[in-house]
Coordinates of C-alpha atoms and ligand atoms in Angstrom, one line a residue:
M27 CA 5.3 -8.1 33.0
T28 CA 4.4 -9.2 29.5
V29 CA 2.1 -7.6 26.9
L30 CA -0.3 -10.0 25.2
V31 CA -0.3 -9.2 21.4
G32 CA -3.3 -10.8 19.7
V33 CA -3.8 -11.5 16.0
A34 CA -7.3 -12.3 14.5
K35 CA -8.1 -13.3 11.0
E36 CA -8.2 -10.1 8.8
A37 CA -11.7 -8.6 8.5
A38 CA -11.6 -7.4 4.8
A39 CA -13.0 -9.8 2.2
G40 CA -10.2 -11.5 0.2
E41 CA -7.4 -10.3 2.5
R42 CA -4.8 -13.1 2.8
R43 CA -2.1 -11.3 4.8
V44 CA -1.6 -11.8 8.5
A45 CA -0.1 -9.1 10.8
L46 CA 2.5 -11.2 12.6
T47 CA 4.2 -14.4 11.5
P48 CA 5.9 -17.2 13.4
D49 CA 9.4 -15.9 12.8
V50 CA 8.8 -12.8 14.8
V51 CA 7.7 -14.6 18.0
G52 CA 11.2 -14.6 19.4
R53 CA 11.8 -11.0 18.7
L54 CA 8.4 -10.1 20.3
G55 CA 9.5 -12.0 23.4
S56 CA 12.7 -10.0 23.6
V57 CA 10.7 -6.7 23.7
G58 CA 8.3 -8.1 26.4
A59 CA 5.5 -9.3 24.3
Q60 CA 3.8 -12.7 24.0
L61 CA 1.9 -13.6 20.7
A62 CA -1.5 -15.2 20.6
V63 CA -3.1 -15.9 17.2
E64 CA -6.7 -17.0 16.5
A65 CA -6.8 -20.4 14.8
G66 CA -6.3 -20.1 11.1
A67 CA -5.3 -16.4 11.2
G68 CA -2.1 -17.1 9.2
A69 CA -3.5 -19.8 6.9
G70 CA -4.1 -17.5 3.9
A71 CA -0.5 -16.3 4.0
G72 CA 0.9 -19.9 4.3
F73 CA 1.5 -19.8 8.1
P74 CA -0.3 -22.7 9.8
D75 CA -1.2 -22.7 13.5
A76 CA 1.3 -25.4 14.2
D77 CA 4.2 -23.1 13.0
Y78 CA 3.0 -20.4 15.5
E79 CA 2.8 -23.0 18.3
K80 CA 6.2 -24.3 17.4
A81 CA 7.6 -20.8 17.6
G82 CA 6.1 -20.3 21.1
A83 CA 2.9 -18.5 20.3
T84 CA -0.5 -19.5 21.8
V85 CA -3.4 -20.4 19.4
L86 CA -6.8 -19.0 20.4
G87 CA -10.4 -19.7 19.5
P88 CA -12.5 -17.4 17.4
G89 CA -13.0 -13.9 18.8
Q90 CA -10.5 -14.5 21.7
A91 CA -7.8 -12.2 20.3
F92 CA -10.2 -9.2 20.9
E93 CA -11.3 -10.4 24.3
R94 CA -7.9 -11.2 25.7
A95 CA -5.2 -9.2 24.0
D96 CA -3.7 -5.9 25.3
V97 CA -2.6 -5.1 21.8
V98 CA -4.5 -6.3 18.7
A99 CA -2.2 -6.4 15.7
C100 CA -3.8 -6.2 12.3
V101 CA -3.2 -5.2 8.7
G102 CA -6.5 -3.4 8.1
L103 CA -8.8 -2.0 10.7
P104 CA -11.1 -4.6 12.4
D105 CA -14.7 -3.8 13.3
P106 CA -14.2 -1.1 16.0
A107 CA -17.1 -2.7 17.9
R108 CA -14.9 -5.7 18.6
L109 CA -12.1 -3.7 20.3
R110 CA -12.2 -3.6 24.1
A111 CA -11.9 -0.3 26.0
G112 CA -8.3 0.0 27.3
S113 CA -6.9 -2.1 24.4
T114 CA -4.6 -0.9 21.6
V115 CA -5.0 -1.6 17.9
V116 CA -1.9 -1.4 15.6
G117 CA -2.1 -1.6 11.8
L118 CA -2.5 0.3 8.6
L119 CA -5.7 2.0 9.7
Q120 CA -5.9 4.8 7.0
P121 CA -6.9 7.4 9.6
L122 CA -7.0 10.3 7.2
L123 CA -9.5 8.5 5.0
R124 CA -11.8 7.6 7.8
P125 CA -11.4 10.1 10.7
Q126 CA -14.9 9.3 12.0
L127 CA -13.9 5.7 12.7
M128 CA -10.9 7.0 14.6
E129 CA -13.2 9.3 16.7
E130 CA -15.3 6.2 17.4
L131 CA -12.2 4.3 18.6
A132 CA -11.2 7.2 20.8
A133 CA -14.7 7.3 22.3
R134 CA -14.5 3.6 23.0
G135 CA -11.3 4.1 24.9
V136 CA -9.1 2.3 22.3
T137 CA -5.6 3.5 21.6
A138 CA -5.2 3.4 17.8
V139 CA -1.7 3.2 16.3
S140 CA -1.4 3.4 12.5
L141 CA 1.8 2.7 10.5
D142 CA 0.5 5.1 7.8
G143 CA 1.7 8.1 9.8
L144 CA 5.3 6.9 10.4
P145 CA 7.9 9.6 9.6
R146 CA 9.4 7.4 6.9
T147 CA 12.5 9.4 6.2
L148 CA 13.8 9.1 9.7
P149 CA 16.6 6.5 9.5
R150 CA 15.6 4.9 12.8
A151 CA 12.0 4.5 11.5
Q152 CA 13.0 2.6 8.4
A153 CA 12.7 -0.9 9.9
M154 CA 9.1 0.0 10.7
D155 CA 8.1 1.3 7.2
A156 CA 5.2 -0.9 6.3
L157 CA 4.0 1.5 3.6
S158 CA 7.2 0.8 1.8
S159 CA 7.3 -2.9 2.3
Q160 CA 3.7 -3.3 1.1
A161 CA 4.2 -1.0 -1.8
S162 CA 7.3 -2.9 -2.8
A163 CA 5.3 -6.2 -2.8
A164 CA 2.6 -4.5 -4.8
G165 CA 4.9 -3.1 -7.4
Y166 CA 6.6 -6.4 -8.0
K167 CA 3.2 -8.3 -8.2
A168 CA 1.7 -5.7 -10.6
V169 CA 4.1 -6.7 -13.3
L170 CA 3.5 -10.4 -12.8
V171 CA -0.3 -9.7 -12.9
A172 CA 0.2 -7.8 -16.2
T173 CA 2.1 -10.8 -17.7
E174 CA -0.8 -13.1 -16.9
H175 CA -3.2 -10.9 -18.9
F176 CA -0.8 -10.1 -21.7
G177 CA -0.7 -12.4 -24.7
R178 CA 2.9 -11.7 -25.7
Y179 CA 6.4 -12.2 -24.4
F180 CA 8.0 -9.4 -22.3
P181 CA 11.5 -9.7 -23.6
L182 CA 12.9 -9.3 -27.2
L183 CA 13.1 -12.9 -28.4
I184 CA 14.8 -13.9 -31.7
T185 CA 14.0 -17.5 -32.5
A186 CA 13.8 -19.8 -35.5
A187 CA 10.0 -19.2 -35.4
G188 CA 10.5 -15.4 -35.7
T189 CA 11.2 -12.3 -33.7
S190 CA 9.1 -11.1 -30.8
K191 CA 9.4 -7.3 -30.0
P192 CA 9.8 -6.4 -26.3
A193 CA 6.7 -5.3 -24.5
E194 CA 6.5 -1.5 -23.9
V195 CA 5.6 -0.8 -20.3
L196 CA 4.6 2.6 -18.9
V197 CA 4.6 3.1 -15.1
L198 CA 2.6 6.1 -13.9
G199 CA 3.7 7.1 -10.4
A200 CA 7.3 6.3 -9.5
G201 CA 7.3 6.1 -5.8
V202 CA 8.2 2.9 -3.9
A203 CA 5.7 0.7 -5.8
G204 CA 6.4 2.3 -9.2
L205 CA 10.2 1.8 -8.8
Q206 CA 9.8 -1.8 -7.9
A207 CA 7.5 -2.3 -10.9
I208 CA 10.1 -0.6 -13.1
G209 CA 12.8 -2.9 -11.8
T210 CA 10.7 -6.0 -12.2
A211 CA 9.5 -5.2 -15.8
R212 CA 13.1 -4.4 -16.7
R213 CA 14.3 -7.8 -15.3
L214 CA 11.7 -9.4 -17.6
G215 CA 13.2 -7.6 -20.6
A216 CA 10.5 -5.0 -21.3
V217 CA 11.2 -1.5 -22.5
V218 CA 10.1 0.7 -19.6
R219 CA 9.1 4.3 -19.4
A220 CA 7.8 6.1 -16.3
Y221 CA 6.2 9.4 -15.2
D222 CA 5.7 11.1 -11.9
V223 CA 4.8 14.6 -10.8
R224 CA 7.7 14.8 -8.3
P225 CA 10.8 16.0 -10.1
A226 CA 13.0 13.9 -7.8
A227 CA 11.5 10.8 -9.4
K228 CA 13.4 11.4 -12.7
G229 CA 16.8 10.4 -11.5
E230 CA 15.5 7.4 -9.6
V231 CA 13.6 6.2 -12.8
Q232 CA 16.7 6.7 -14.9
S233 CA 19.0 4.9 -12.4
L234 CA 16.9 1.8 -13.0
G235 CA 17.5 2.0 -16.7
A236 CA 14.0 3.3 -17.6
H237 CA 13.1 6.4 -19.6
F238 CA 11.5 9.3 -17.8
V239 CA 8.4 10.8 -19.5
E240 CA 8.2 14.6 -19.2
L241 CA 4.9 16.4 -19.6
S242 CA 5.0 20.0 -20.8
S243 CA 1.4 20.8 -19.5
V244 CA 1.9 20.0 -15.8
G245 CA 4.6 21.6 -13.6
P246 CA 6.3 19.9 -10.7
A247 CA 3.9 18.9 -7.9
A248 CA 6.0 17.9 -4.9
G249 CA 4.1 18.2 -1.7
E250 CA 5.1 17.8 2.0
G251 CA 7.2 15.0 3.4
G252 CA 8.4 13.7 0.0
Y253 CA 4.8 13.0 -1.2
A254 CA 3.0 14.5 -4.2
R255 CA 0.4 17.3 -3.7
A256 CA -3.0 16.9 -5.2
L257 CA -3.3 18.6 -8.6
T258 CA -5.9 21.3 -9.2
A259 CA -8.8 20.3 -11.5
E260 CA -7.1 22.2 -14.4
E261 CA -3.8 20.5 -13.9
Q262 CA -5.4 17.1 -13.7
A263 CA -7.3 17.7 -17.0
A264 CA -4.1 18.8 -18.7
Q265 CA -2.2 15.9 -17.3
Q266 CA -4.9 13.4 -18.5
A267 CA -5.0 14.9 -22.0
E268 CA -1.2 14.9 -22.4
L269 CA -0.8 11.4 -21.0
E270 CA -3.4 10.0 -23.5
G271 CA -0.9 9.8 -26.4
H272 CA 1.8 8.2 -24.2
I273 CA -0.7 5.6 -22.9
A274 CA -1.9 4.6 -26.4
R275 CA 1.7 3.8 -27.4
H276 CA 2.3 1.3 -24.7
D277 CA 1.3 -2.4 -24.3
I278 CA 1.2 -2.3 -20.5
V279 CA 0.3 0.6 -18.2
I280 CA 0.8 0.2 -14.5
T281 CA -0.6 3.0 -12.3
T282 CA 0.6 3.6 -8.8
A283 CA -0.2 7.2 -8.1
Q284 CA -1.3 8.2 -4.6
V285 CA -1.7 11.4 -2.6
P286 CA -1.9 10.9 1.1
G287 CA -5.4 11.2 2.6
R288 CA -7.0 11.6 -0.8
R289 CA -8.7 9.3 -3.2
P290 CA -6.3 8.2 -5.9
P291 CA -6.0 10.7 -8.8
E292 CA -7.5 9.6 -12.1
L293 CA -4.6 9.5 -14.6
V294 CA -6.1 7.3 -17.3
T295 CA -9.5 8.5 -18.7
A296 CA -12.0 6.4 -20.6
A297 CA -10.8 8.1 -23.8
A298 CA -7.2 7.0 -23.1
V299 CA -8.4 3.4 -22.6
A300 CA -10.4 3.6 -25.8
A301 CA -7.2 4.7 -27.7
M302 CA -5.2 1.7 -26.6
R303 CA -4.5 -1.3 -28.9
P304 CA -6.4 -4.5 -28.4
G305 CA -4.5 -6.9 -26.1
S306 CA -3.1 -4.0 -24.0
V307 CA -3.2 -4.3 -20.2
L308 CA -3.8 -1.7 -17.5
V309 CA -3.0 -2.6 -13.9
D310 CA -4.5 -0.1 -11.5
M311 CA -2.9 -0.3 -8.2
G312 CA -5.1 2.4 -6.8
A313 CA -8.3 0.6 -7.5
S314 CA -10.5 0.7 -4.4
D315 CA -14.0 1.6 -3.3
L316 CA -12.8 5.2 -3.5
G317 CA -12.1 5.0 -7.2
G318 CA -8.7 4.4 -8.8
N319 CA -6.1 5.8 -11.3
V320 CA -7.9 4.3 -14.3
A321 CA -11.5 5.1 -15.4
G322 CA -13.5 1.9 -15.4
S323 CA -11.3 -0.2 -13.1
V324 CA -13.2 -2.5 -10.7
P325 CA -11.5 -3.5 -7.4
A326 CA -10.1 -7.0 -7.5
E327 CA -11.5 -7.7 -10.9
A328 CA -10.2 -7.9 -14.5
V329 CA -12.5 -6.2 -17.0
V330 CA -12.1 -6.5 -20.7
T331 CA -13.3 -3.3 -22.6
A332 CA -15.1 -3.3 -25.9
N333 CA -11.8 -2.4 -27.7
G334 CA -10.1 -5.5 -26.1
V335 CA -8.1 -3.8 -23.4
T336 CA -7.8 -5.6 -20.0
I337 CA -8.2 -3.3 -16.9
V338 CA -7.1 -5.1 -13.8
G339 CA -8.4 -3.5 -10.5
A340 CA -5.4 -4.3 -8.4
G341 CA -5.6 -2.4 -5.1
D342 CA -5.1 -5.8 -3.4
L343 CA -1.7 -6.7 -4.7
P344 CA 0.1 -7.1 -1.4
S345 CA -2.6 -9.7 -0.4
R346 CA -1.8 -11.5 -3.7
L347 CA 1.8 -11.9 -2.5
A348 CA 0.6 -12.7 1.0
T349 CA 3.6 -14.7 2.4
S350 CA 6.3 -12.2 1.5
A351 CA 4.1 -9.2 2.3
S352 CA 3.1 -10.6 5.7
A353 CA 6.7 -11.6 6.6
A354 CA 7.9 -8.0 5.8
Y355 CA 4.9 -6.4 7.6
A356 CA 5.4 -8.6 10.7
R357 CA 9.0 -7.4 10.9
N358 CA 7.9 -3.7 10.5
L359 CA 5.2 -4.1 13.2
T360 CA 7.6 -5.9 15.6
A361 CA 10.1 -3.1 15.2
L362 CA 7.3 -0.6 16.0
L363 CA 6.2 -2.6 19.0
G364 CA 9.8 -2.7 20.2
H365 CA 9.8 1.1 20.0
L366 CA 6.5 1.5 21.9
L367 CA 7.0 -1.2 24.6
A368 CA 9.2 -0.8 27.6
D369 CA 9.4 -2.9 30.8
G370 CA 6.5 -5.1 29.5
A371 CA 4.1 -2.2 29.0
L372 CA 3.0 0.2 26.3
H373 CA 4.5 3.7 26.7
I374 CA 3.0 6.5 24.7
D375 CA 5.3 9.4 24.7
L376 CA 3.9 11.9 22.2
G377 CA 7.1 14.0 22.5
D378 CA 8.8 11.3 20.5
E379 CA 8.7 11.9 16.7
I380 CA 7.9 8.3 15.7
T381 CA 5.2 7.8 18.4
A382 CA 3.6 11.2 17.6
G383 CA 3.4 10.2 13.9
V384 CA 1.7 6.8 14.5
V385 CA -0.5 7.3 17.6
V386 CA -3.9 8.4 16.3
T387 CA -6.1 8.0 19.4
H388 CA -5.1 7.8 23.1
G389 CA -6.7 8.7 26.4
G390 CA -10.2 9.0 24.8
T391 CA -9.2 11.6 22.2
V392 CA -7.9 11.9 18.7
V393 CA -4.3 13.0 19.4
H394 CA -3.0 12.9 15.8
P395 CA -3.2 16.5 14.4
A396 CA -3.7 15.5 10.8
T397 CA -6.6 13.2 11.7
A398 CA -8.1 15.8 14.0
A399 CA -7.9 18.3 11.1
A400 CA -9.5 15.7 8.7
L401 CA -12.4 15.5 11.2
T402 CA -13.1 19.2 11.0
H403 CA -12.1 19.7 7.3
P404 CA -13.0 16.4 5.4
Q405 CA -11.0 15.8 2.2
P406 CA -12.9 15.1 -1.0
T407 CA -12.5 11.3 -0.8
E408 CA -15.7 10.3 -2.4
A409 CA -15.6 8.6 -5.8
P410 CA -16.3 11.1 -8.7
Ligands
NAD9 P1 2.7 7.3 -2.7 O1 2.3 5.9 -2.5 O2 2.1 8.4 -1.8 O3 2.5 7.7 -4.2 C1 3.0 7.0 -5.3 C2 3.6 7.9 -6.3 O4 2.5 8.5 -7.0 C3 4.5 9.0 -5.8 O5 5.8 8.9 -6.4 C4 3.7 10.3 -6.2 O6 4.6 11.4 -6.5 C5 3.0 9.8 -7.4 N1 1.8 10.7 -7.8 C6 0.9 11.2 -7.0 N2 0.0 11.9 -7.8 C7 0.4 11.8 -9.1 C8 -0.1 12.3 -10.3 N3 -1.1 13.1 -10.4 N4 0.6 12.0 -11.4 C9 1.8 11.2 -11.4 N5 2.2 10.7 -10.2 C10 1.6 11.0 -9.1 O7 4.3 7.5 -2.6 P2 5.4 6.5 -1.9 O8 5.8 5.5 -2.9 O9 4.9 6.1 -0.6 O10 6.6 7.5 -1.8 C11 6.4 8.8 -1.3 C12 7.8 9.5 -1.1 O11 8.4 9.0 0.1 C13 8.8 9.3 -2.2 O12 9.4 10.6 -2.3 C14 9.7 8.3 -1.7 O13 11.0 8.5 -2.2 C15 9.7 8.7 -0.2 N6 10.2 7.6 0.7 C16 11.3 7.8 1.4 C17 11.7 6.8 2.2 C18 12.9 7.0 3.0 O14 13.5 8.0 3.0 N7 13.4 6.0 3.7 C19 11.0 5.6 2.3 C20 9.8 5.5 1.6 C21 9.4 6.5 0.8

């Protein structure tokens, strides 16, 4: 028996990534899966149909992935109406941010599997950690995007034509994306400082040769599972006020702060932006329809403020590094499928820690406890 895994072109506007790439076709075959991609699905990430065919995948016409596949592999959630009863959808579905859509999938008889819920600290889950692979791509690209909008060199340059001071970069949020941004900015020769609410981040920042910024007004805010907890309104206001002076002293500010299941916390207020020097650049990795880390950021756009500061709304950075991000994502997804498939069929054993973390809907119900809880107690995810 073989499971047919289908890939359609991603639904979100501007999304260039593809869920599975030609180089995982062999590995999928070894775990009992056959890949079928809709024509052009990989084109945005640099994977033409011919490469899929050469690797042994089938190329389908428009819409056929949804009609034929047992498992639809995606990056972001496709239109639930396109998913067949009895099929499975696997991707980064953000179930905590849209529990109603998960309920709709359950009602349609679709099994939804989301890589967001992976227990990432389990060593055997690390090959499946798509949040980390995509955050890493985003952190790297954030720095390159900043260089495009910044009118000066990043490194210290001493030349016959004069001396150029190194750029001063501040990274707010030092998780996977933030650490990758720190490393990338350091490699370009910038002076880098970083801040995070989790005390564990300090040593990681320093080990990359960056300075850790301590705030006296906000205590440690580590939450569950290695993530940050949401700050109270008072803590957030104190944080914003104390960060303002630090932000004004930097040329480049890259924000990566996230709290699972919540809209991104606002770290940079309009007043902080107004206090920055002309020519400074903010890259807001949290920018989405739900808001972002920076007041005034617009998703997928670069806005120049009245005081000459560029704010880049950069919630789409993995898509801007589509080839590498897709290649890593495809390997993560293939590792997960290898875990869920046995004897050419999908086996959902909710007694297994990895499976219980990722399976959101199954057998007509929302089986993922955190998503079920979000249905009864919605989080404040609306933009302020
Ligand atoms: P994330 O994307 O949820 O958040 C990014 C960063 O924003 C985090 O470091 C978080 O602390 C920070 N943040 C949130 N609110 C903030 C605020 N108000 N001010 C400043 N910073 C704020 O995090 P992530 O990158 O996915 O990493 C989450 C955790 O998971 C980290 O502890 C990381 O080390 C851990 N992790 C472990 C493994 C592993 O063990 N294999 C793999 C991946 C991640």
